[in-house]
Short mmCIF file of C-alpha atoms and ligand atoms in Angstrom, two decimals:
data_model
loop_
_atom_site.label_atom_id
_atom_site.label_comp_id
_atom_site.label_asym_id
_atom_site.label_seq_id
_atom_site.Cartn_x
_atom_site.Cartn_y
_atom_site.Cartn_z
CA UNK A 1 -3.79 -8.49 -23.20
CA UNK A 2 -3.56 -7.33 -19.56
CA UNK A 3 -2.33 -9.52 -16.72
CA UNK A 4 -1.54 -9.15 -13.03
CA UNK A 5 1.94 -10.58 -12.62
CA UNK A 6 3.82 -11.36 -9.41
CA UNK A 7 6.97 -9.23 -9.02
CA UNK A 8 8.74 -12.14 -7.32
CA UNK A 9 7.83 -15.44 -9.00
CA UNK A 10 6.19 -14.19 -12.18
CA UNK A 11 2.93 -16.05 -11.53
CA UNK A 12 0.19 -14.65 -13.76
CA UNK A 13 -3.28 -13.77 -12.57
CA UNK A 14 -6.27 -12.86 -14.75
CA UNK A 15 -6.92 -9.14 -15.18
CA UNK A 16 -10.32 -9.42 -13.49
CA UNK A 17 -9.29 -11.66 -10.62
CA UNK A 18 -9.82 -9.86 -7.30
CA UNK A 19 -6.49 -10.57 -5.72
CA UNK A 20 -4.05 -8.33 -3.87
CA UNK A 21 -1.08 -10.67 -3.38
CA UNK A 22 0.34 -13.48 -5.51
CA UNK A 23 -1.63 -16.68 -5.01
CA UNK A 24 1.58 -18.71 -5.24
CA UNK A 25 4.18 -16.82 -3.18
CA UNK A 26 2.27 -13.95 -1.54
CA UNK A 27 4.32 -11.12 -3.05
CA UNK A 28 3.03 -7.94 -4.73
CA UNK A 29 1.46 -7.84 -8.17
CA UNK A 30 2.06 -5.54 -11.11
CA UNK A 31 0.03 -4.92 -14.26
CA UNK A 32 1.69 -6.11 -17.43
CA UNK A 33 0.68 -5.40 -21.01
CA UNK A 34 1.50 -6.86 -24.35
CA UNK A 35 3.80 -4.02 -25.36
CA UNK A 36 3.80 -4.87 -29.08
CA UNK A 37 0.02 -4.68 -29.08
CA UNK A 38 0.23 -1.40 -27.16
CA UNK A 39 2.73 0.05 -29.66
CA UNK A 40 0.37 -0.83 -32.52
CA UNK A 41 -2.58 0.70 -30.72
CA UNK A 42 -0.62 3.90 -30.16
CA UNK A 43 0.01 4.22 -33.91
CA UNK A 44 -3.72 4.31 -34.54
CA UNK A 45 -4.50 6.47 -31.51
CA UNK A 46 -5.04 10.25 -31.33
CA UNK A 47 -3.62 10.40 -27.79
CA UNK A 48 -1.15 13.15 -28.61
CA UNK A 49 -3.94 15.53 -29.54
CA UNK A 50 -5.72 15.11 -26.19
CA UNK A 51 -5.16 17.64 -23.40
CA UNK A 52 -2.73 16.74 -20.62
CA UNK A 53 -4.61 14.59 -18.08
CA UNK A 54 -4.61 11.04 -16.75
CA UNK A 55 -7.03 9.91 -19.47
CA UNK A 56 -4.92 11.33 -22.29
CA UNK A 57 -2.99 8.12 -21.63
CA UNK A 58 -6.02 5.81 -21.77
CA UNK A 59 -4.24 3.54 -24.26
CA UNK A 60 -1.57 2.91 -21.61
CA UNK A 61 -4.13 2.17 -18.88
CA UNK A 62 -5.81 -1.12 -17.95
CA UNK A 63 -9.37 0.08 -18.55
CA UNK A 64 -11.06 -0.83 -21.83
CA UNK A 65 -14.66 0.28 -21.24
CA UNK A 66 -14.28 4.06 -21.18
CA UNK A 67 -18.00 4.58 -20.53
CA UNK A 68 -17.39 3.58 -16.91
CA UNK A 69 -14.59 6.07 -16.21
CA UNK A 70 -15.02 7.95 -12.92
CA UNK A 71 -13.23 11.25 -13.41
CA UNK A 72 -12.98 14.55 -11.57
CA UNK A 73 -10.51 15.98 -14.09
CA UNK A 74 -7.30 14.68 -12.57
CA UNK A 75 -3.77 15.09 -13.83
CA UNK A 76 -2.59 17.83 -16.18
CA UNK A 77 -0.84 19.48 -13.24
CA UNK A 78 1.77 22.20 -13.67
CA UNK A 79 5.44 21.44 -14.18
CA UNK A 80 6.82 24.69 -12.80
CA UNK A 81 10.27 25.88 -13.76
CA UNK A 82 11.57 27.15 -10.41
CA UNK A 83 14.46 29.47 -11.24
CA UNK A 84 14.56 31.30 -7.93
CA UNK A 85 14.54 28.05 -5.99
CA UNK A 86 17.22 26.60 -8.29
CA UNK A 87 19.44 29.59 -7.61
CA UNK A 88 19.09 29.27 -3.85
CA UNK A 89 19.83 25.54 -4.01
CA UNK A 90 22.68 25.93 -6.51
CA UNK A 91 21.36 24.14 -9.60
CA UNK A 92 20.62 25.33 -13.12
CA UNK A 93 17.22 23.77 -13.77
CA UNK A 94 14.74 22.63 -11.16
CA UNK A 95 11.13 21.88 -11.93
CA UNK A 96 8.38 21.22 -9.43
CA UNK A 97 5.49 19.00 -10.52
CA UNK A 98 2.70 20.42 -8.41
CA UNK A 99 0.30 17.61 -7.62
CA UNK A 100 -1.64 19.86 -5.27
CA UNK A 101 -3.42 21.02 -8.43
CA UNK A 102 -5.38 17.75 -8.58
CA UNK A 103 -9.12 17.70 -7.66
CA UNK A 104 -8.64 16.69 -4.02
CA UNK A 105 -5.22 18.31 -3.78
CA UNK A 106 -2.87 15.33 -4.09
CA UNK A 107 -1.37 12.85 -6.56
CA UNK A 108 -3.65 10.14 -5.18
CA UNK A 109 -6.40 11.28 -7.57
CA UNK A 110 -4.41 9.85 -10.50
CA UNK A 111 -4.60 6.44 -8.89
CA UNK A 112 -8.17 6.68 -7.67
CA UNK A 113 -9.67 7.61 -11.03
CA UNK A 114 -8.35 4.29 -12.36
CA UNK A 115 -8.85 2.27 -9.15
CA UNK A 116 -12.47 3.33 -8.63
CA UNK A 117 -13.23 2.81 -12.32
CA UNK A 118 -11.86 -0.72 -11.91
CA UNK A 119 -14.09 -1.17 -8.84
CA UNK A 120 -17.11 -0.36 -11.05
CA UNK A 121 -15.90 -2.74 -13.77
CA UNK A 122 -15.70 -5.46 -11.15
CA UNK A 123 -19.17 -4.60 -9.87
CA UNK A 124 -17.94 -3.76 -6.37
CA UNK A 125 -20.25 -1.77 -4.11
CA UNK A 126 -17.85 -0.87 -1.29
CA UNK A 127 -14.30 0.47 -1.36
CA UNK A 128 -11.89 0.61 1.56
CA UNK A 129 -8.44 1.94 2.42
CA UNK A 130 -6.13 2.74 5.30
CA UNK A 131 -4.62 6.17 5.10
CA UNK A 132 -2.41 8.85 6.54
CA UNK A 133 -4.94 11.27 5.04
CA UNK A 134 -4.62 11.92 1.33
CA UNK A 135 -5.62 8.47 0.14
CA UNK A 136 -8.78 8.68 2.22
CA UNK A 137 -9.68 12.15 0.91
CA UNK A 138 -9.17 11.00 -2.66
CA UNK A 139 -10.94 7.67 -2.37
CA UNK A 140 -13.86 9.35 -0.62
CA UNK A 141 -14.27 11.83 -3.47
CA UNK A 142 -14.14 9.23 -6.26
CA UNK A 143 -16.41 6.85 -4.34
CA UNK A 144 -18.92 9.70 -3.96
CA UNK A 145 -18.79 10.39 -7.69
CA UNK A 146 -19.27 6.68 -8.43
CA UNK A 147 -22.02 6.15 -5.83
CA UNK A 148 -20.02 3.60 -3.84
CA UNK A 149 -19.84 3.06 -0.10
CA UNK A 150 -16.46 4.22 1.20
CA UNK A 151 -14.78 3.07 4.41
CA UNK A 152 -11.46 4.46 5.61
CA UNK A 153 -9.26 3.64 8.58
CA UNK A 154 -6.95 6.39 9.79
CA UNK A 155 -4.49 6.49 12.68
CA UNK A 156 -6.21 8.26 15.53
CA UNK A 157 -5.16 11.84 16.25
CA UNK A 158 -2.29 11.81 13.79
CA UNK A 159 -3.69 12.91 10.46
CA UNK A 160 -3.78 16.43 9.12
CA UNK A 161 -7.05 18.16 9.84
CA UNK A 162 -7.73 19.30 6.28
CA UNK A 163 -7.60 15.74 4.96
CA UNK A 164 -9.98 14.45 7.62
CA UNK A 165 -12.40 17.26 6.78
CA UNK A 166 -12.26 16.35 3.09
CA UNK A 167 -13.04 12.67 3.66
CA UNK A 168 -15.93 13.57 5.99
CA UNK A 169 -17.32 16.10 3.54
CA UNK A 170 -17.34 13.51 0.73
CA UNK A 171 -19.38 11.23 2.97
CA UNK A 172 -16.90 8.48 3.78
CA UNK A 173 -17.32 6.34 6.89
CA UNK A 174 -14.17 7.15 8.81
CA UNK A 175 -12.82 5.00 11.60
CA UNK A 176 -9.99 6.38 13.69
CA UNK A 177 -8.12 3.35 14.92
CA UNK A 178 -6.04 3.22 18.06
CA UNK A 179 -2.78 2.50 16.33
CA UNK A 180 -0.55 3.78 13.56
CA UNK A 181 -0.90 3.60 9.77
CA UNK A 182 0.89 0.26 9.52
CA UNK A 183 -1.62 -1.35 11.89
CA UNK A 184 -4.54 0.24 10.05
CA UNK A 185 -3.23 -1.13 6.75
CA UNK A 186 -2.88 -4.66 8.13
CA UNK A 187 -6.49 -4.43 9.30
CA UNK A 188 -7.97 -3.31 5.96
CA UNK A 189 -6.02 -5.99 4.10
CA UNK A 190 -7.54 -8.62 6.37
CA UNK A 191 -11.01 -7.08 6.10
CA UNK A 192 -10.94 -7.09 2.31
CA UNK A 193 -9.73 -10.69 2.27
CA UNK A 194 -12.57 -11.77 4.59
CA UNK A 195 -15.21 -9.75 2.74
CA UNK A 196 -14.94 -10.32 -0.99
CA UNK A 197 -17.39 -7.50 -1.73
CA UNK A 198 -15.09 -4.89 -0.14
CA UNK A 199 -12.54 -3.64 -2.68
CA UNK A 200 -9.17 -2.58 -1.31
CA UNK A 201 -7.71 0.57 -2.83
CA UNK A 202 -4.42 1.01 -1.05
CA UNK A 203 -1.39 1.00 -3.31
CA UNK A 204 -1.11 -2.78 -2.97
CA UNK A 205 -3.81 -2.66 -5.62
CA UNK A 206 -1.83 -2.62 -8.88
CA UNK A 207 -4.65 -0.92 -10.80
CA UNK A 208 -4.32 2.16 -8.63
CA UNK A 209 -0.61 2.42 -9.34
CA UNK A 210 -1.35 2.31 -13.07
CA UNK A 211 -3.13 5.65 -12.70
CA UNK A 212 -0.23 7.08 -10.71
CA UNK A 213 2.31 6.25 -13.42
CA UNK A 214 0.65 8.91 -15.62
CA UNK A 215 2.64 11.50 -13.65
CA UNK A 216 5.82 10.21 -15.31
CA UNK A 217 4.25 10.33 -18.79
CA UNK A 218 3.14 13.92 -18.19
CA UNK A 219 6.58 15.04 -17.06
CA UNK A 220 8.13 13.62 -20.25
CA UNK A 221 5.50 15.27 -22.43
CA UNK A 222 5.85 18.59 -20.59
CA UNK A 223 9.61 18.48 -21.17
CA UNK A 224 8.97 18.10 -24.90
CA UNK A 225 9.42 14.34 -25.19
CA UNK A 226 12.41 14.05 -22.86
CA UNK A 227 12.87 12.43 -19.50
CA UNK A 228 14.52 14.52 -16.76
CA UNK A 229 17.93 13.47 -15.43
CA UNK A 230 16.61 13.03 -11.94
CA UNK A 231 13.26 12.75 -10.18
CA UNK A 232 13.07 13.46 -6.46
CA UNK A 233 9.99 12.48 -4.48
CA UNK A 234 8.81 11.68 -0.97
CA UNK A 235 8.43 8.03 -0.06
CA UNK A 236 5.98 6.68 2.49
CA UNK A 237 4.24 3.41 1.72
CA UNK A 238 6.46 3.33 -1.39
CA UNK A 239 3.84 2.82 -4.10
CA UNK A 240 4.38 6.07 -5.94
CA UNK A 241 8.10 5.79 -6.60
CA UNK A 242 7.56 2.42 -8.24
CA UNK A 243 4.56 3.71 -10.20
CA UNK A 244 6.60 6.59 -11.58
CA UNK A 245 9.51 4.32 -12.45
CA UNK A 246 7.10 2.02 -14.30
CA UNK A 247 5.78 5.02 -16.23
CA UNK A 248 9.25 6.19 -17.28
CA UNK A 249 10.37 2.69 -18.29
CA UNK A 250 7.21 2.17 -20.36
CA UNK A 251 7.75 5.44 -22.25
CA UNK A 252 11.36 4.37 -22.83
CA UNK A 253 10.38 0.90 -23.98
CA UNK A 254 7.88 2.37 -26.42
CA UNK A 255 10.49 4.75 -27.85
CA UNK A 256 8.74 7.88 -26.57
CA UNK A 257 11.83 9.06 -24.66
CA UNK A 258 15.45 8.11 -25.21
CA UNK A 259 16.72 8.14 -21.65
CA UNK A 260 15.60 7.30 -18.11
CA UNK A 261 15.84 9.41 -14.96
CA UNK A 262 17.54 8.42 -11.73
CA UNK A 263 14.96 8.06 -8.98
CA UNK A 264 15.62 9.64 -5.59
CA UNK A 265 13.36 8.68 -2.70
CA UNK A 266 13.26 11.05 0.27
CA UNK A 267 12.07 10.02 3.71
CA UNK A 268 11.73 11.81 7.04
CA UNK A 269 14.49 10.81 9.43
CA UNK A 270 12.03 9.33 11.96
CA UNK A 271 10.30 7.17 9.35
CA UNK A 272 13.01 6.11 6.95
CA UNK A 273 13.19 2.31 6.59
CA UNK A 274 13.76 2.45 2.83
CA UNK A 275 16.47 5.10 2.95
CA UNK A 276 18.21 3.11 5.69
CA UNK A 277 18.12 -0.05 3.58
CA UNK A 278 19.58 1.80 0.57
CA UNK A 279 22.33 3.34 2.69
CA UNK A 280 23.15 -0.08 4.19
CA UNK A 281 23.14 -1.65 0.73
CA UNK A 282 20.59 -4.15 2.00
CA UNK A 283 18.03 -6.12 -0.02
CA UNK A 284 15.52 -6.09 2.79
CA UNK A 285 13.86 -3.34 4.75
CA UNK A 286 13.78 -3.34 8.55
CA UNK A 287 10.52 -1.76 9.73
CA UNK A 288 10.64 1.24 12.05
CA UNK A 289 8.60 0.39 15.16
CA UNK A 290 7.29 3.84 16.10
CA UNK A 291 7.64 6.13 13.09
CA UNK A 292 7.54 9.84 13.90
CA UNK A 293 7.66 12.96 11.73
CA UNK A 294 5.93 16.29 11.25
CA UNK A 295 5.21 15.09 7.70
CA UNK A 296 2.30 12.90 8.80
CA UNK A 297 1.55 11.77 5.22
CA UNK A 298 4.75 9.73 5.20
CA UNK A 299 4.74 8.67 8.83
CA UNK A 300 5.03 5.01 7.89
CA UNK A 301 7.34 2.41 9.44
CA UNK A 302 6.59 -0.70 7.37
CA UNK A 303 6.10 0.35 3.74
CA UNK A 304 4.14 -2.32 1.94
CA UNK A 305 5.71 -1.68 -1.48
CA UNK A 306 9.28 -1.69 -0.17
CA UNK A 307 10.46 -4.30 -2.65
CA UNK A 308 9.13 -2.36 -5.65
CA UNK A 309 10.72 0.82 -4.27
CA UNK A 310 14.16 -0.73 -3.77
CA UNK A 311 14.00 -2.01 -7.34
CA UNK A 312 12.99 1.37 -8.75
CA UNK A 313 15.89 3.04 -6.94
CA UNK A 314 18.51 0.43 -7.84
CA UNK A 315 17.37 -0.19 -11.44
CA UNK A 316 17.46 3.55 -12.10
CA UNK A 317 20.88 3.96 -10.50
CA UNK A 318 19.16 6.26 -8.03
CA UNK A 319 19.40 6.76 -4.32
CA UNK A 320 17.49 7.62 -1.16
CA UNK A 321 18.02 10.38 1.38
CA UNK A 322 16.68 11.30 4.79
CA UNK A 323 15.77 14.77 6.01
CA UNK A 324 14.95 16.14 9.45
CA UNK A 325 11.62 17.72 10.34
CA UNK A 326 13.42 21.04 10.62
CA UNK A 327 14.78 20.71 7.07
CA UNK A 328 11.32 19.76 5.80
CA UNK A 329 9.65 22.83 7.32
CA UNK A 330 12.42 25.09 6.09
CA UNK A 331 12.02 23.73 2.54
CA UNK A 332 8.23 24.17 2.73
CA UNK A 333 8.68 27.80 3.59
CA UNK A 334 11.40 28.33 0.97
CA UNK A 335 9.26 26.89 -1.84
CA UNK A 336 6.28 29.01 -0.85
CA UNK A 337 8.34 32.21 -0.59
CA UNK A 338 10.54 31.71 -3.65
CA UNK A 339 8.03 30.20 -6.04
CA UNK A 340 4.49 30.79 -4.78
CA UNK A 341 3.96 27.06 -4.35
CA UNK A 342 2.47 26.07 -1.01
CA UNK A 343 2.82 22.35 -0.44
CA UNK A 344 2.33 20.07 2.53
CA UNK A 345 5.34 18.96 4.62
CA UNK A 346 5.67 15.49 3.03
CA UNK A 347 5.87 17.16 -0.38
CA UNK A 348 8.46 19.65 0.83
CA UNK A 349 10.69 16.75 1.84
CA UNK A 350 11.60 16.32 -1.83
CA UNK A 351 12.93 19.90 -1.92
CA UNK A 352 14.74 19.37 1.39
CA UNK A 353 16.26 16.13 0.06
CA UNK A 354 17.41 17.82 -3.14
CA UNK A 355 19.01 20.66 -1.20
CA UNK A 356 20.84 18.22 1.03
CA UNK A 357 22.14 16.20 -1.92
CA UNK A 358 23.44 19.32 -3.64
CA UNK A 359 25.22 20.32 -0.43
CA UNK A 360 26.77 16.84 -0.25
CA UNK A 361 27.94 17.23 -3.86
CA UNK A 362 25.85 14.30 -5.06
CA UNK A 363 24.05 16.14 -7.86
CA UNK A 364 25.62 17.76 -10.87
CA UNK A 365 24.79 21.45 -11.29
CA UNK A 366 23.73 20.91 -14.91
CA UNK A 367 21.20 18.17 -14.28
CA UNK A 368 17.54 18.71 -15.07
CA UNK A 369 15.78 17.82 -11.83
CA UNK A 370 12.08 17.32 -11.24
CA UNK A 371 10.83 17.41 -7.65
CA UNK A 372 7.38 15.98 -7.10
CA UNK A 373 5.27 18.07 -4.72
CA UNK A 374 2.69 15.47 -3.84
CA UNK A 375 0.04 17.43 -1.93
CA UNK A 376 -1.36 20.92 -1.26
CA UNK A 377 -0.22 22.98 1.72
CA UNK A 378 -3.74 23.86 2.87
CA UNK A 379 -4.36 20.26 3.85
CA UNK A 380 -2.18 20.67 6.91
CA UNK A 381 -2.34 24.26 8.14
CA UNK A 382 -1.36 23.34 11.71
CA UNK A 383 2.32 22.86 10.94
CA UNK A 384 2.51 26.32 9.50
CA UNK A 385 2.55 28.03 12.88
CA UNK A 386 6.14 28.82 12.13
CA UNK A 387 5.16 31.18 9.30
CA UNK A 388 4.52 33.74 12.03
CA UNK A 389 1.51 35.81 13.00
CA UNK A 390 -0.13 38.63 11.10
CA UNK A 391 0.71 42.15 12.28
CA UNK A 392 -2.00 44.22 13.89
CA UNK A 393 -2.86 47.90 13.57
CA UNK A 394 -5.70 50.40 13.74
CA UNK A 395 -7.63 50.81 10.51
CA UNK A 396 -6.14 54.12 9.44
CA UNK A 397 -3.49 55.09 6.92
CA UNK A 398 -1.09 56.65 9.42
CA UNK A 399 -1.01 53.54 11.62
CA UNK A 400 -0.24 51.28 8.66
CA UNK A 401 2.44 53.67 7.37
CA UNK A 402 4.09 53.75 10.77
CA UNK A 403 3.88 49.98 11.19
CA UNK A 404 5.34 49.15 7.77
CA UNK A 405 7.81 52.00 7.54
CA UNK A 406 6.13 53.42 4.44
CA UNK A 407 7.30 56.96 3.85
CA UNK A 408 4.61 59.51 3.12
CA UNK A 409 4.38 60.55 -0.54
CA UNK A 410 5.52 64.16 -1.04
CA UNK A 411 2.69 66.38 -2.14
CA UNK A 412 2.70 67.37 -5.81
CA UNK A 413 2.17 71.09 -5.90
CA UNK A 414 -0.18 72.49 -8.51
CA UNK A 415 1.69 74.94 -10.69
N1 F0G B 501 3.29 12.57 -0.25
C1 F0G B 501 2.04 12.66 0.23
C2 F0G B 501 1.43 14.01 0.34
C3 F0G B 501 1.34 11.50 0.61
O1 F0G B 501 0.10 11.60 1.07
C4 F0G B 501 1.97 10.23 0.51
C5 F0G B 501 1.29 9.01 0.92
C6 F0G B 501 3.29 10.21 -0.01
C7 F0G B 501 3.90 11.37 -0.37
C8 F0G B 501 4.02 8.93 -0.17
O2 F0G B 501 3.57 8.16 -1.24
O3 F0G B 501 3.02 6.09 0.00
O4 F0G B 501 3.23 6.08 -2.46
O5 F0G B 501 5.23 6.36 -1.04
N2 F0G B 501 0.19 9.00 1.53
C9 F0G B 501 -0.57 7.78 1.82
C10 F0G B 501 -1.94 8.16 2.33
C11 F0G B 501 0.14 6.79 2.63
O6 F0G B 501 -2.57 7.35 3.03
O7 F0G B 501 -2.44 9.21 1.99
P1 F0G B 501 3.78 6.58 -1.20
#
């Protein structure tokens, strides 16, 4: 039994009702299962023998007709033990879950494989989203695979070039709107409410978040059936932190792990309404009017899932932190140089946030920490100007030796 339940008043909505907000109070919805039924199904299931991927967890997902699944082989991303990074930061064990390894290079693919499959189940012909870039790239790819029309609204001039190129290549109809992400989101919500045949796949859609929770399941399985002590991730529109928390709590509830992690949300200083609310100890979030950060993926002033995010942080005894653009870019470079992982600025904010918390003495040296690197570095090459320029030389051995200070090998004399 699957239901869409209001996170505020508990009102239940049918699984197949096309609804994005509670019909009674207007708050966000969440997918709920009959967990006893799920536990029984798991006993009969061969899920543990399936390879790591989103669909390994099909029993935990709200899709019953597997013949409709739209997949590009998402999930199963690396959980990298980052010893050199840990040493620099001053911790014993830091892992990076590298979501850039997904088909379109971000964690959004976990959500879209489920969300677009749901769109097919519901017989929708058009899908729509507002995006700072990654959501549009991902939706465009899955819509292409499913043969659906895809419309995306992006803030004009403010999204990373690589992401725009992806969405165009996959054939989406892209509209650059004169406004920021928050305005674009308000517009697509209204459009999908006026046009019933247009299915909204922003993270308001609870089916999409069901796919994203698989990241938490994978981390537990990759750690050998244990949850980490702490999970650090960037927060923008605030869907992902709540999806991950749901995943961890479900594994805990089903007896698949025996502890829960503390969730740490990291935001860029110029776009940090959730971190500010946590620091103030407030139950409401005050939107940031003109959000600004080099991490364009999380350049969001009015996160739609703020209530879910505050709950995830408080229920997990977690926290939120802000980082400057400078700290983000420094962390991006550090992760690439220490660990060979090139991630986009928003993703690097989790590393920057972790570093800051260690410096502030807020994290125990012995904790097992997982940082989520949400998207690939190649999506946003512009910000990497600070990596420096290549050197230049004539194409001969002597020039290169001189340039790089390579000493000439001494000749081995024939005896
Ligand atoms: N990291 C990256 C790389 C993202 O693209 C996003 C969100 C986040 C983190 C934050 O996740 O919104 O669930 O809190 N990108 C959205 C987009 C907004 O349109 O691509 P969140």
